[in-house]
Short mmCIF file of C-alpha atoms and ligand atoms in Angstrom, two decimals:
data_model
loop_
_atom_site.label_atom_id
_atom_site.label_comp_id
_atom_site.label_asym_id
_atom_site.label_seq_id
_atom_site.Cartn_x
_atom_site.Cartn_y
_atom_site.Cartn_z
CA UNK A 1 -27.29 20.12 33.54
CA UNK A 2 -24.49 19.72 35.87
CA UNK A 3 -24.64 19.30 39.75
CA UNK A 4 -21.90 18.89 41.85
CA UNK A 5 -22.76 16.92 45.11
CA UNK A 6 -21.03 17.57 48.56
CA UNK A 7 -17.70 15.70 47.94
CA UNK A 8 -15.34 15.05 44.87
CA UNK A 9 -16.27 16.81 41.45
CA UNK A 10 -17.48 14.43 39.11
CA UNK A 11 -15.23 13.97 35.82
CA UNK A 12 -16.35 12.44 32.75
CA UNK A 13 -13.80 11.52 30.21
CA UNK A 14 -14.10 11.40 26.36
CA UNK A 15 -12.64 8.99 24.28
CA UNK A 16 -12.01 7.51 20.78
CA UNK A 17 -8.68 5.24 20.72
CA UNK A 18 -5.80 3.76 22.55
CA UNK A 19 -7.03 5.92 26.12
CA UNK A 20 -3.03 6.91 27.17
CA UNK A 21 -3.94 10.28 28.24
CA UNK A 22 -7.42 8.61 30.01
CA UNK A 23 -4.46 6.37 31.65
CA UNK A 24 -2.79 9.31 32.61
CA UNK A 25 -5.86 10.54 34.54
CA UNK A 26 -6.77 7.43 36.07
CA UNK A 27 -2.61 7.04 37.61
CA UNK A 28 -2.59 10.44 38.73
CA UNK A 29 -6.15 9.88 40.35
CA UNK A 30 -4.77 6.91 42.59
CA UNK A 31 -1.58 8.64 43.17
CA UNK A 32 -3.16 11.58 44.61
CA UNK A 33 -2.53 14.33 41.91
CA UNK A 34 -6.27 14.78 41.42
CA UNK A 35 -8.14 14.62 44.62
CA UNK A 36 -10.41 17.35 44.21
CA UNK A 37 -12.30 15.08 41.46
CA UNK A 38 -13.18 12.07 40.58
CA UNK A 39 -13.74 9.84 37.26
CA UNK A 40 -17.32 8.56 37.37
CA UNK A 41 -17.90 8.07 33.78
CA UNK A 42 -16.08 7.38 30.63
CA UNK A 43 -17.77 7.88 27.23
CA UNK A 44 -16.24 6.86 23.55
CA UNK A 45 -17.57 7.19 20.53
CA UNK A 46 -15.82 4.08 18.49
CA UNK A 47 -16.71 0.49 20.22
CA UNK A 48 -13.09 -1.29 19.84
CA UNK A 49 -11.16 2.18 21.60
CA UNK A 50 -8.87 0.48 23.76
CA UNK A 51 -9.56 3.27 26.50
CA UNK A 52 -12.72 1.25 27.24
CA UNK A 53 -10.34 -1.84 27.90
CA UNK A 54 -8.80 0.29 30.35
CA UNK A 55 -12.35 2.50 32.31
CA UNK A 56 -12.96 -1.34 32.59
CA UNK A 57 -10.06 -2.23 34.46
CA UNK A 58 -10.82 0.75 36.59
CA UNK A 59 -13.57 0.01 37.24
CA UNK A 60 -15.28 3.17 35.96
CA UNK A 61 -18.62 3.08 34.18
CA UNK A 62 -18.09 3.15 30.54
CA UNK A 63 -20.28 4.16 27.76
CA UNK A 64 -20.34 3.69 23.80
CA UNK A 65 -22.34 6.34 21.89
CA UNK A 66 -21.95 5.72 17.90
CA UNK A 67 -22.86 8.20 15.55
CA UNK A 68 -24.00 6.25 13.45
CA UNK A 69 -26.67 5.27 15.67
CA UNK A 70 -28.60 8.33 15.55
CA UNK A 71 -30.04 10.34 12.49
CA UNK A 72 -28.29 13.63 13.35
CA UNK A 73 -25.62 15.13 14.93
CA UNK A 74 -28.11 16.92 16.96
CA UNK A 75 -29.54 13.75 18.81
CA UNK A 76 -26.09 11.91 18.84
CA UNK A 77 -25.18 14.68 21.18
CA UNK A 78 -28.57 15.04 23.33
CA UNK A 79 -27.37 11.49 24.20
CA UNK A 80 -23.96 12.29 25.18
CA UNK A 81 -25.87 14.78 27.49
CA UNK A 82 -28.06 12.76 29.11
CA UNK A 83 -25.37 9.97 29.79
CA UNK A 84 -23.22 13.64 31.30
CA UNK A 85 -26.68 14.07 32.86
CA UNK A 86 -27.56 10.88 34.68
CA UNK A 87 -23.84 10.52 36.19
CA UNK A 88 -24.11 14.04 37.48
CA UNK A 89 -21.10 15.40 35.88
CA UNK A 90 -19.32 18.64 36.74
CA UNK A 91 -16.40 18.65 34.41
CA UNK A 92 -15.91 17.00 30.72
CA UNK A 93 -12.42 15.97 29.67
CA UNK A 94 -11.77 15.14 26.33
CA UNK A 95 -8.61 12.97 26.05
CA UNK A 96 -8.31 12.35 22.03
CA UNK A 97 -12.01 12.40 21.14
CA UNK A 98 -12.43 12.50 17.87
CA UNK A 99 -15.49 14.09 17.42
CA UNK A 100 -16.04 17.97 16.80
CA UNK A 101 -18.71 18.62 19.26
CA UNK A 102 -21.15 21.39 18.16
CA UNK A 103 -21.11 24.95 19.43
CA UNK A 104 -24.87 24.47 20.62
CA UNK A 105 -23.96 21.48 22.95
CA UNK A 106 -20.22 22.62 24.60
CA UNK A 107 -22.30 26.25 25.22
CA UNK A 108 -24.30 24.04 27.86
CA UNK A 109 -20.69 23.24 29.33
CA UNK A 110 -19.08 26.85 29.27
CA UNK A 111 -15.52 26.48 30.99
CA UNK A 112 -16.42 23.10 32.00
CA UNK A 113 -15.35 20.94 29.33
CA UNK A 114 -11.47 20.79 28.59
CA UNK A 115 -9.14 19.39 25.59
CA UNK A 116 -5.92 18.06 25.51
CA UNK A 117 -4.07 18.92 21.97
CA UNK A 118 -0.87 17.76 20.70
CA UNK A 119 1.09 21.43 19.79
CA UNK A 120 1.37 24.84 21.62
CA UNK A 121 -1.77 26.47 20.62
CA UNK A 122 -2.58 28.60 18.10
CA UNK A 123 0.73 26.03 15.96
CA UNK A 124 -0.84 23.37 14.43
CA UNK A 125 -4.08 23.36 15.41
CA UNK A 126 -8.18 23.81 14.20
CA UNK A 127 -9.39 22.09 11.46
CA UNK A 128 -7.92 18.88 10.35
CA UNK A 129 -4.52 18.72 12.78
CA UNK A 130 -5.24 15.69 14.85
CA UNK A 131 -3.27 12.58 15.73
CA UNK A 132 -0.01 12.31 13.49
CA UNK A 133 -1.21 14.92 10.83
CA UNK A 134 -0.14 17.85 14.18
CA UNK A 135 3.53 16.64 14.36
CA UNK A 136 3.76 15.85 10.65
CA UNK A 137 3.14 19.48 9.71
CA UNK A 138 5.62 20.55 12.82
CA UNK A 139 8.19 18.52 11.22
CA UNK A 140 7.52 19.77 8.03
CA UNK A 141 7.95 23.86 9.28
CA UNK A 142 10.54 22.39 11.18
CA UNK A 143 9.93 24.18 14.54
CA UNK A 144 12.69 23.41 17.13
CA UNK A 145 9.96 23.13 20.09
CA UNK A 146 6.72 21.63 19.67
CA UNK A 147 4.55 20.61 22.80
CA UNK A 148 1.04 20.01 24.10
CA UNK A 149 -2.16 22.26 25.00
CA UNK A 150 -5.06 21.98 27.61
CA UNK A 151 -7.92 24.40 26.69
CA UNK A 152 -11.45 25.10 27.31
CA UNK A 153 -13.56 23.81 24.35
CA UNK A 154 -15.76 25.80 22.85
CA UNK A 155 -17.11 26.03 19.04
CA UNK A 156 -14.09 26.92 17.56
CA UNK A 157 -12.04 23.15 17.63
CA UNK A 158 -9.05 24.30 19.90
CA UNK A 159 -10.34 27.56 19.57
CA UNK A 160 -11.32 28.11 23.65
CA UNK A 161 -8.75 29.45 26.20
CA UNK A 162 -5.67 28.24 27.11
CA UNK A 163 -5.85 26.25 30.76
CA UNK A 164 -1.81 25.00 30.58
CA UNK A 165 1.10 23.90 28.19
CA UNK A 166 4.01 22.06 28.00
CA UNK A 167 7.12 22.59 25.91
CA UNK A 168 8.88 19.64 24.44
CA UNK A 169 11.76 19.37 22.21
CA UNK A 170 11.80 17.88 18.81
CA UNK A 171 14.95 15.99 18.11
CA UNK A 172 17.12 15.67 15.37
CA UNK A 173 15.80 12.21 13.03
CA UNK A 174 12.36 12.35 14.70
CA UNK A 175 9.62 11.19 13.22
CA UNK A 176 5.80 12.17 13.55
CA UNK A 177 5.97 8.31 15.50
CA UNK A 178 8.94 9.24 17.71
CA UNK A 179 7.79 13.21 18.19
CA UNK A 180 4.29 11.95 19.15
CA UNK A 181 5.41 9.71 22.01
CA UNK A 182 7.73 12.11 23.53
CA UNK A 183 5.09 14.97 23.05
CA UNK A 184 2.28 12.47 25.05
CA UNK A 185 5.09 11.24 27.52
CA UNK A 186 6.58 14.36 28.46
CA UNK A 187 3.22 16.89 28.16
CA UNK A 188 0.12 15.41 27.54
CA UNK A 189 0.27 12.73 30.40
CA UNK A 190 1.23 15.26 32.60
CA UNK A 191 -0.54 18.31 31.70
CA UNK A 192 -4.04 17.14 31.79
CA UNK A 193 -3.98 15.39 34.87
CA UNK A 194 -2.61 18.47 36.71
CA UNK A 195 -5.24 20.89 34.51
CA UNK A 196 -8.00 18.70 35.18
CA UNK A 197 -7.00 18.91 39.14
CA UNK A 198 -7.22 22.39 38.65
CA UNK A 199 -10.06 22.61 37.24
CA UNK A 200 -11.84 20.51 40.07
CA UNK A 201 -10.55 22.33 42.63
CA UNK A 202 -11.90 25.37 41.51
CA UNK A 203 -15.05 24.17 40.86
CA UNK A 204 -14.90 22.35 44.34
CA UNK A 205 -14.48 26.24 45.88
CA UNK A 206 -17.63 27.19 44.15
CA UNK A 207 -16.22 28.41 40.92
C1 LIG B 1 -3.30 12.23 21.85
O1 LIG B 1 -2.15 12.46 21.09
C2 LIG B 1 -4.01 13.52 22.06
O2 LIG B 1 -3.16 14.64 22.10
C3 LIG B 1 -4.86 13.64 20.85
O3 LIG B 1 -5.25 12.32 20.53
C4 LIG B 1 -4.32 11.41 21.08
C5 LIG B 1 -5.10 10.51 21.99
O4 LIG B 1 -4.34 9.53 22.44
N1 LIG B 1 -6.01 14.45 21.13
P1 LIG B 1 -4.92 8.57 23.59
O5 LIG B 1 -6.23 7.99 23.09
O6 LIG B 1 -5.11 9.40 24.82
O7 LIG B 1 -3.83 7.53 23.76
#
């Protein structure tokens, strides 16, 4: 279970691809922005994720759990928890993992595991909008404002409650390319990092 020692809150980050948003949290960690918690632990679940590249250059413990190592769903997650176990971790962000996480395992984490989504919650979001497919479909209603989402997780995928958003608008000739970069560059890498601080400060008062 989790067990916050005297001192920072311990943050583990999950991860399945190119790790911008992990970035995000990692530059706003040695700028400051988060200083009520730390990232001790960074856990993917596809070996060539380029986020690993950069928990390496961070120097931040990185670990590769595949599920196709493991016979179940059920024991691909009791290893996720004991790698969230041994590292003593508080607070679980996932930063585009791409694995739905079962209701059984984020019920040991309630309102300590967080999400960042690509669309203002409840647009565009639940079963099958991830990566390109959310801004594809907000292109395709061709909503003027689109954004980004930091929620609790819970069994419903992006079904827990709202933490923070971000509005961004989508431009005339965008693409589900162009709209994705200015949804991560002008929300996502700026909503989780001040969420998760949040987050860890609350839990640092005893929350
Ligand atoms: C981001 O768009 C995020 O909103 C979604 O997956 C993508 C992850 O990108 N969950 P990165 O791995 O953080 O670069």
């Amino acid at each position: 279970m989790l067990g916050k020692e005297d001192g920072k809150v311990r943050i583990a980050v999950l991860v399945s691809g190119g790790g911008t948003n992990l970035q995000a949290l990692i530059d706003a960690q040695d700028k400051g922005v988060i200083k009520s918690g730390e990232i001790v632990l960074v856990v993917s679940n596809k070996e060539e994720a380029y986020a690993l590249e950069r928990a390496g250059k961070a120097g931040i413990k990185a670990e590769v759990v595949l599920r196709k190592d493991f016979d179940s769903q059920a024991s691909f997650e009791e290893r996720l928890d004991a790698l969230l176990s041994e590292s003593r971790i508080d607070i679980v962000v996932m930063a585009g993992f791409m694995s739905i996480l079962s209701g059984s395992f984020t019920a040991r984490y309630p309102d300590r595991i967080i999400n960042i989504h690509p669309s203002l919650i409840p647009s565009f979001c639940g079963k099958g909008f991830y990566g390109l497919h959310v801004h594809e479909a907000a292109l395709r209603y061709g909503v003027k404002v689109t954004g980004a989402t930091v929620h609790f997780v819970n069994e419903i995928p992006d079904g827990g409650r709202i933490i923070k958003q971000k509005a961004v608008e989508v431009m005339e000739g965008d693409t589900a390319e162009t709209l994705q970069k200015r949804v991560m560059e002008q929300a996502e890498w700026i909503i989780l990092p001040e969420a998760t601080e949040e987050i860890c400060a609350e839990i640092a008062r005893g929350r």
